[in-house]
XYZ file of C-alpha atoms in Angstrom:
531
model
C 0.000 0.000 0.000
C 1.161 3.501 -0.785
C 0.689 5.626 2.350
C -0.879 9.040 2.359
C 1.728 11.737 1.883
C 2.064 15.465 1.855
C 1.013 16.958 -1.451
C 3.480 18.109 -4.042
C 3.907 21.874 -4.005
C 6.498 24.565 -3.520
C 8.762 23.697 -0.601
C 10.350 26.939 0.462
C 13.801 26.628 2.029
C 14.514 28.443 5.295
C 15.439 32.054 4.623
C 13.766 32.240 1.194
C 13.181 35.867 0.187
C 9.968 35.940 -1.823
C 9.518 38.698 -4.377
C 6.443 40.885 -3.912
C 5.119 39.855 -7.359
C 4.771 36.101 -7.690
C 4.231 35.974 -11.454
C 6.090 33.972 -14.078
C 6.286 33.797 -17.868
C 7.024 30.401 -19.434
C 7.730 29.756 -23.099
C 5.987 26.948 -24.957
C 7.117 26.108 -28.488
C 3.741 26.189 -30.230
C 0.174 27.281 -29.701
C -1.534 24.302 -27.961
C -3.779 22.274 -30.255
C -6.270 21.953 -27.367
C -6.530 22.407 -23.592
C -8.675 19.260 -23.337
C -6.533 16.522 -21.678
C -8.041 13.940 -24.066
C -6.998 16.051 -27.075
C -3.408 16.836 -26.073
C -0.943 16.070 -28.857
C 2.466 17.111 -27.571
C 4.497 19.114 -25.090
C 2.952 22.545 -25.820
C -0.415 21.243 -24.573
C 0.927 19.193 -21.689
C 2.852 22.012 -20.017
C -0.341 24.076 -19.724
C -2.722 21.205 -18.930
C -0.572 20.086 -15.968
C -1.299 23.449 -14.344
C -5.038 23.416 -15.128
C -5.776 19.806 -14.167
C -4.410 17.105 -11.876
C -4.423 13.309 -12.141
C -4.505 10.597 -9.510
C -0.728 10.825 -9.112
C 1.999 13.420 -9.692
C 5.780 13.356 -10.046
C 8.281 14.891 -7.671
C 11.333 16.883 -8.764
C 13.313 13.766 -9.748
C 10.437 11.811 -11.295
C 9.248 9.680 -8.372
C 5.497 9.097 -8.180
C 3.715 10.951 -5.369
C 0.039 11.460 -4.475
C -2.180 13.754 -6.535
C -5.969 13.527 -6.336
C -5.386 10.040 -4.908
C -3.865 10.178 -1.436
C -3.026 6.463 -1.533
C -3.422 3.314 -3.649
C -3.098 -0.428 -3.250
C -2.992 -3.669 -5.231
C -2.347 -7.264 -4.234
C -1.638 -8.541 -7.731
C -0.706 -5.443 -9.823
C -3.867 -6.162 -11.813
C -6.660 -4.741 -9.645
C -5.911 -1.309 -8.214
C -7.881 0.683 -5.656
C -7.212 4.434 -5.499
C -8.413 6.357 -2.446
C -9.215 9.948 -3.376
C -8.552 12.854 -1.056
C -11.796 14.357 0.193
C -10.615 17.944 -0.164
C -9.925 17.709 -3.934
C -12.081 20.325 -5.686
C -12.915 21.546 -9.161
C -12.265 25.238 -9.719
C -16.033 25.844 -9.351
C -15.854 24.407 -5.815
C -17.498 21.036 -6.509
C -15.749 17.907 -5.160
C -13.647 15.739 -7.456
C -15.042 12.211 -7.170
C -14.321 8.715 -8.452
C -17.211 9.143 -10.915
C -15.312 11.997 -12.551
C -12.454 9.628 -13.381
C -14.837 6.943 -14.661
C -16.493 9.476 -16.994
C -13.164 10.961 -18.152
C -11.463 7.635 -18.881
C -14.525 6.295 -20.724
C -14.574 9.516 -22.741
C -10.875 9.104 -23.577
C -11.395 5.668 -25.176
C -14.738 6.482 -26.830
C -14.098 6.316 -30.621
C -16.475 9.277 -31.061
C -14.004 11.417 -29.115
C -11.160 10.645 -31.547
C -8.562 11.243 -28.858
C -4.983 11.103 -30.170
C -4.090 9.452 -26.843
C -6.875 6.827 -26.721
C -4.224 4.140 -27.249
C -2.633 5.064 -23.912
C -5.444 3.411 -21.949
C -4.768 0.132 -23.770
C -1.031 0.530 -23.271
C -1.690 1.015 -19.550
C -3.527 -2.310 -19.640
C -6.963 -1.007 -18.606
C -9.454 -3.812 -19.234
C -11.281 -3.649 -22.584
C -9.590 -0.365 -23.599
C -8.280 -1.766 -26.883
C -11.645 -3.323 -27.835
C -13.464 -0.060 -27.040
C -11.131 2.087 -29.147
C -11.669 -0.376 -32.027
C -15.429 0.075 -31.657
C -16.006 -3.529 -30.563
C -17.312 -2.718 -27.069
C -19.092 0.287 -25.521
C -17.070 2.778 -23.391
C -19.032 1.567 -20.346
C -17.121 -1.753 -20.603
C -13.862 -0.057 -19.569
C -12.283 -1.612 -16.480
C -12.843 1.381 -14.204
C -15.589 1.728 -11.590
C -16.449 4.004 -8.693
C -16.831 1.896 -5.537
C -18.093 5.080 -3.885
C -17.334 8.793 -4.226
C -13.801 8.392 -2.833
C -12.671 4.972 -4.068
C -11.809 4.204 -7.679
C -11.310 0.600 -8.779
C -9.242 -0.048 -11.902
C -9.076 -3.525 -13.435
C -6.258 -4.304 -15.859
C -6.157 -7.135 -18.377
C -2.668 -8.079 -17.194
C -0.466 -7.105 -14.237
C 1.293 -3.741 -14.640
C 3.557 -3.030 -11.683
C 4.170 0.576 -12.754
C 0.477 1.464 -13.225
C 0.545 4.286 -10.589
C 3.158 6.074 -12.708
C 0.916 5.817 -15.784
C -2.001 7.641 -14.177
C 0.191 10.754 -13.846
C -0.161 11.108 -17.623
C -2.136 14.102 -18.897
C -4.608 12.001 -20.920
C -5.859 10.303 -17.723
C -6.609 13.600 -15.950
C -10.263 14.112 -15.012
C -12.488 16.503 -16.958
C -15.777 18.124 -15.790
C -18.758 16.213 -17.199
C -21.440 18.851 -16.470
C -19.407 21.677 -18.021
C -18.663 19.630 -21.153
C -22.327 18.738 -21.561
C -23.391 22.369 -21.183
C -20.625 24.244 -23.027
C -19.848 21.452 -25.534
C -17.002 22.464 -27.867
C -16.536 25.752 -26.007
C -15.754 24.128 -22.680
C -11.988 24.798 -22.829
C -12.470 28.539 -23.436
C -11.903 31.195 -20.746
C -15.092 31.633 -18.751
C -16.088 28.021 -19.348
C -13.065 25.884 -18.472
C -13.326 24.207 -15.077
C -10.248 22.273 -13.986
C -8.998 20.661 -10.801
C -5.386 21.878 -10.937
C -3.510 24.538 -9.012
C -4.424 27.186 -11.614
C -7.447 28.245 -13.631
C -7.668 29.777 -17.084
C -8.062 33.559 -17.049
C -7.254 34.592 -20.620
C -6.246 33.094 -23.941
C -5.068 35.053 -26.956
C -4.259 32.570 -29.715
C -0.580 32.653 -30.772
C 0.136 35.287 -28.130
C -0.466 34.115 -24.568
C -2.345 31.843 -22.177
C -2.795 33.394 -18.736
C -3.468 31.264 -15.650
C -4.200 32.454 -12.116
C -4.250 30.610 -8.816
C -7.223 28.371 -8.172
C -8.261 29.102 -4.605
C -10.259 25.834 -4.563
C -7.206 23.651 -5.270
C -6.703 21.260 -2.364
C -3.084 22.305 -1.800
C -3.505 26.000 -2.596
C -1.936 26.888 0.767
C 1.429 25.652 -0.569
C 1.150 27.302 -4.006
C 3.266 30.460 -4.243
C 3.000 31.732 -7.834
C -0.171 33.780 -8.316
C -0.025 34.077 -12.095
C 1.500 31.958 -14.858
C 1.652 33.192 -18.448
C 2.541 30.736 -21.221
C 3.766 32.381 -24.429
C 4.026 30.363 -27.663
C 7.326 31.322 -29.291
C 8.389 29.015 -32.075
C 11.860 30.334 -32.821
C 14.613 29.646 -30.315
C 16.476 32.849 -31.152
C 13.321 34.941 -30.604
C 12.649 33.208 -27.270
C 16.260 33.751 -26.181
C 16.027 37.423 -27.153
C 12.853 37.841 -25.110
C 14.467 35.998 -22.195
C 17.475 38.323 -22.265
C 15.145 41.318 -22.350
C 13.483 40.006 -19.178
C 10.167 39.155 -20.877
C 10.396 35.368 -20.409
C 11.544 33.602 -17.231
C 11.915 30.035 -18.546
C 12.603 29.037 -22.140
C 11.938 25.627 -23.674
C 15.332 25.659 -25.434
C 17.879 28.024 -26.962
C 19.842 28.123 -30.238
C 22.468 25.387 -30.121
C 25.076 27.592 -31.751
C 24.763 30.066 -28.846
C 25.451 27.470 -26.144
C 29.026 28.500 -25.304
C 28.290 32.216 -25.619
C 25.245 31.960 -23.347
C 27.170 29.938 -20.766
C 29.748 32.704 -20.668
C 27.322 35.628 -20.650
C 24.575 34.102 -18.472
C 26.416 32.046 -15.836
C 24.128 29.778 -13.823
C 21.195 30.276 -16.214
C 21.982 27.654 -18.915
C 20.792 24.104 -18.187
C 21.317 20.938 -20.268
C 20.536 17.789 -18.213
C 19.687 14.547 -20.040
C 16.053 13.947 -20.830
C 14.075 10.805 -21.679
C 13.420 11.813 -25.254
C 14.523 10.660 -28.714
C 14.683 12.776 -31.872
C 14.086 10.628 -34.937
C 13.053 10.520 -38.574
C 10.043 8.378 -39.477
C 9.834 6.779 -42.922
C 6.555 6.280 -44.754
C 6.353 2.470 -44.811
C 3.052 2.398 -46.730
C 3.825 4.208 -49.983
C 6.544 5.819 -52.052
C 10.222 4.851 -52.226
C 10.497 4.439 -48.434
C 8.007 1.542 -48.533
C 11.105 -0.501 -49.510
C 13.024 -1.621 -46.423
C 16.317 -1.444 -48.375
C 15.780 2.251 -49.000
C 14.921 2.882 -45.341
C 17.961 0.978 -44.139
C 20.268 2.814 -46.563
C 18.945 6.191 -45.438
C 19.240 5.358 -41.746
C 22.729 3.887 -42.013
C 24.107 6.889 -43.890
C 23.120 9.369 -41.154
C 26.270 10.203 -39.176
C 24.662 10.470 -35.750
C 27.894 11.500 -34.059
C 28.227 14.526 -36.336
C 24.607 15.512 -35.591
C 24.922 15.084 -31.815
C 28.395 16.494 -31.260
C 28.854 19.051 -34.052
C 25.486 20.211 -35.385
C 24.075 20.340 -31.819
C 26.929 20.073 -29.318
C 25.046 20.802 -26.102
C 25.338 17.431 -24.391
C 23.126 15.372 -26.724
C 24.079 11.726 -27.296
C 23.758 9.798 -30.590
C 20.656 7.575 -30.560
C 21.368 4.113 -31.968
C 18.092 2.640 -30.742
C 14.735 4.187 -29.952
C 14.806 3.798 -26.149
C 17.105 6.376 -24.523
C 19.922 5.473 -22.153
C 18.852 5.881 -18.541
C 15.319 4.552 -19.067
C 14.378 2.480 -16.020
C 14.432 -1.288 -16.628
C 16.435 -1.169 -19.856
C 19.985 -2.423 -20.491
C 20.584 -2.063 -24.235
C 22.553 -4.546 -26.301
C 24.770 -3.022 -29.031
C 23.066 -2.743 -32.408
C 24.649 -3.255 -35.838
C 25.158 0.447 -36.582
C 27.078 0.908 -33.321
C 29.539 -1.819 -34.248
C 30.621 -0.435 -37.632
C 32.393 2.717 -38.752
C 30.454 5.380 -40.611
C 32.590 4.641 -43.675
C 31.527 0.973 -43.596
C 27.894 1.909 -43.090
C 27.984 4.370 -46.003
C 29.429 1.709 -48.346
C 26.767 -0.803 -47.335
C 24.038 1.839 -47.659
C 25.148 2.521 -51.244
C 24.865 -1.193 -52.095
C 21.424 -1.409 -50.486
C 20.177 1.553 -52.501
C 21.610 0.046 -55.709
C 19.812 -3.238 -55.002
C 16.583 -1.212 -54.652
C 17.171 0.155 -58.169
C 18.648 3.577 -57.410
C 21.994 4.962 -58.523
C 23.689 7.683 -60.615
C 21.411 6.965 -63.602
C 18.272 6.909 -61.462
C 18.728 9.014 -58.336
C 16.321 8.651 -55.444
C 14.076 11.715 -54.954
C 12.684 12.314 -51.460
C 10.694 14.918 -49.550
C 11.817 15.540 -45.962
C 9.115 17.214 -43.864
C 9.743 19.005 -40.578
C 7.811 21.447 -38.408
C 9.110 25.000 -38.356
C 12.028 25.507 -35.968
C 15.644 26.495 -36.492
C 17.085 23.327 -34.992
C 14.900 21.072 -37.197
C 16.029 23.005 -40.247
C 19.713 22.726 -39.302
C 19.438 18.975 -38.800
C 17.419 18.528 -42.018
C 20.038 20.415 -44.044
C 22.864 18.369 -42.476
C 21.167 15.002 -43.085
C 20.045 15.933 -46.617
C 23.672 16.755 -47.455
C 24.828 13.405 -45.984
C 22.292 11.585 -48.174
C 23.350 13.577 -51.237
C 27.070 13.058 -50.655
C 26.953 9.395 -49.614
C 24.057 8.105 -51.732
C 23.346 10.698 -54.428
C 19.835 11.256 -53.058
C 17.981 14.424 -54.094
C 16.119 15.753 -51.056
C 13.416 18.412 -51.109
C 13.139 20.075 -47.704
C 9.617 21.024 -46.656
C 8.809 22.909 -43.469
C 5.288 23.485 -42.119
C 3.733 25.173 -39.097
C 2.767 22.802 -36.268
C -0.928 22.303 -37.118
C -0.300 21.901 -40.872
C 2.575 19.539 -40.109
C 0.263 17.459 -37.872
C -2.277 17.226 -40.703
C 0.411 16.076 -43.169
C 1.697 13.591 -40.603
C -1.752 12.164 -39.862
C -2.602 11.836 -43.562
C 0.739 10.206 -44.444
C 1.717 13.022 -46.815
C 5.487 12.593 -46.539
C 8.419 10.351 -47.490
C 10.517 11.156 -44.431
C 9.282 13.219 -41.485
C 10.995 14.710 -38.477
C 9.523 13.517 -35.180
C 10.384 13.089 -31.537
C 9.083 11.292 -28.503
C 9.498 12.298 -24.886
C 8.604 9.644 -22.319
C 5.078 9.590 -20.904
C 6.460 7.486 -18.048
C 9.869 6.072 -17.197
C 9.786 2.569 -18.731
C 10.841 1.333 -22.214
C 7.293 0.611 -23.405
C 6.588 4.348 -23.534
C 8.883 4.407 -26.594
C 8.536 0.923 -28.052
C 4.720 0.760 -27.912
C 4.632 3.765 -30.245
C 5.406 1.456 -33.184
C 2.615 -1.031 -32.499
C -0.236 -1.235 -34.991
C -3.094 1.145 -34.282
C -1.046 3.463 -32.077
C -1.762 7.053 -33.163
C 1.913 7.830 -32.547
C 2.924 5.240 -35.163
C 3.717 7.902 -37.760
C 5.459 5.547 -40.185
C 2.450 3.211 -40.482
C 4.716 0.326 -39.419
C 2.864 -2.965 -38.988
C 4.532 -6.145 -37.761
C 2.399 -8.703 -35.853
C 5.552 -10.253 -34.325
C 6.581 -6.865 -32.962
C 3.109 -6.295 -31.476
C 3.143 -9.762 -29.895
C 6.575 -9.103 -28.406
C 5.416 -5.865 -26.768
C 2.292 -7.608 -25.454
C 4.482 -10.366 -23.996
C 6.820 -7.850 -22.370
C 3.884 -6.272 -20.564
C 2.993 -9.655 -19.071
C 6.500 -10.669 -17.982
C 6.902 -11.129 -14.249
C 10.686 -10.671 -14.175
C 12.649 -7.552 -15.082
C 15.277 -9.683 -16.889
C 12.679 -11.291 -19.169
C 11.136 -7.900 -19.883
C 14.568 -6.432 -20.720
C 15.200 -9.320 -23.124
C 11.884 -8.624 -24.895
C 12.700 -4.938 -25.154
C 16.087 -5.673 -26.701
C 14.419 -7.964 -29.252
C 11.996 -5.138 -30.063
C 14.893 -2.737 -30.615
C 16.474 -5.332 -32.925
C 13.255 -5.566 -34.952
C 13.200 -1.765 -35.303
C 16.838 -1.874 -36.445
C 15.977 -4.580 -39.024
C 12.739 -3.113 -40.396
C 13.752 0.566 -39.972
C 10.339 2.246 -39.708
C 12.254 5.036 -37.999
C 15.832 6.292 -37.803
C 16.626 7.384 -34.221
C 19.076 10.299 -34.421
C 19.878 11.707 -30.988
C 18.825 11.623 -27.363
C 17.478 14.860 -25.961
C 18.891 17.097 -23.332
C 16.485 19.299 -21.425
C 18.158 22.478 -22.706
C 16.691 25.696 -21.408
C 17.389 29.081 -19.862
C 16.029 29.725 -16.361
C 16.090 33.144 -14.735
C 18.051 33.258 -11.460
C 14.941 34.652 -9.792
C 12.985 31.453 -10.547
C 13.372 28.812 -7.859
C 11.976 25.303 -7.615
C 12.212 24.297 -11.290
C 12.641 20.463 -11.278
C 15.609 20.469 -13.638
C 16.488 16.838 -12.847
C 13.064 15.408 -13.655
C 13.933 13.021 -16.545
C 10.556 13.538 -18.230
C 10.688 17.331 -17.790
C 7.447 17.383 -15.802
C 7.387 20.862 -14.275
C 4.315 22.019 -12.362
C 4.190 25.795 -11.835
C 2.919 25.233 -8.294
C 6.386 23.911 -7.365
C 8.077 27.195 -8.270
C 8.414 30.643 -6.775
C 10.054 33.995 -7.542
C 12.976 34.916 -5.324
C 13.717 38.537 -4.492
C 17.197 39.141 -5.866
C 19.604 41.938 -4.956
C 19.105 44.975 -7.197
C 22.273 44.425 -9.256
C 21.215 40.920 -10.327
C 18.578 39.904 -12.826
C 18.582 38.852 -16.448
């Protein structure tokens, strides 16, 4: 049993000097696609939603699971879980958060009518009947989640999942307000309508300019929240965000231009952070149509990417080359060396040339490809570097295509690409958060990869009782990815950002970069300091 514990919130050290104005400005990279937890697509949404809503569990500053709406939980077999909800959890309109709210929200997530891009997560988490419901074979009411009473939620899984409490910290499993959704319908996430259960509530939203949140006085742990106002500003370009940071208009950036790393370290001592993060930057190949439907073409393209040049020279801020999909440091994973790690780049280039020739491409018939990426300086730099590697090593003609986030998502969802830039940051700290992405039917399976053996392997891994057996399955899955090449992993992320010296409490060592604003505060600095 997990005992009740003190809630997660700002823990002020003795002698902290709080600034009179407890307000912060945080950069997000794009305008959120939605503020509905069931409609979140990527990090821009999640950063904001974590402040507006709260799940059964949270993460602490280093990624350990701690109580959220649930004050404790228990399971005798890792298959049936009982969550005990705290009785003081409230929606921002003052109504209590109950077990029924989670039943409604989780059923809504898997309902095919909802078309949630994260519906697959419920099946990945092992919640009973989730997969059948998302396929339209069973009604949402068949989901393995029931309210025993107002304060006890029972979750039944279709197989034991020891790390289930860490999964319910994911944004898509946050509760949403049934009555508000029924009344306001599609407008429910707008200011004036949105009711959440997080530490903050939505005050204002100006699309492509700002999202303003203010403290929710009804939040159960409001007494420990320090920041009164949080403003998220969507700034796509790293150089523009850095400029605004240096002008004192942003307190925390999501990144900074890689080529400014050494300059910024020199000019802004103690403000440049680059810890490792559980995230992989990769290129996905269209496995359904076009030249990349041929595995020989995919393998040739992947092998001729010099990952060390990308990680150490094009980027050079602590990133590591990614040979496999699952990053180093993921809990429960001990990777075995893959083929591309055991050969020189020169050898790989020679073999890639032969592979491409066997697929019918060469000097007389060059391969023509479109490489799609969403607008950002770093994506462009990497695309130019890799396109030149393909041209030099293989004679491939690459057309670079960049699109704004929403247009890019449309192209991605419709399969309108040959090669597409993508990334995945862990939803929880376990290899399946990466590897399950390539299973059939997963909305994150951008390449359209379909291999029944791969799916069976991931299903088996989820059922393994021993960590060693699970690790063996995961290594086999990585080998299948290396053989079939639906994706080309390129580098492992660092959590690169600039943080103002007046901001305290940012969980810089959280491997999934989960940062709740309620954990932070603004320190009063001596007059001479500042940006």
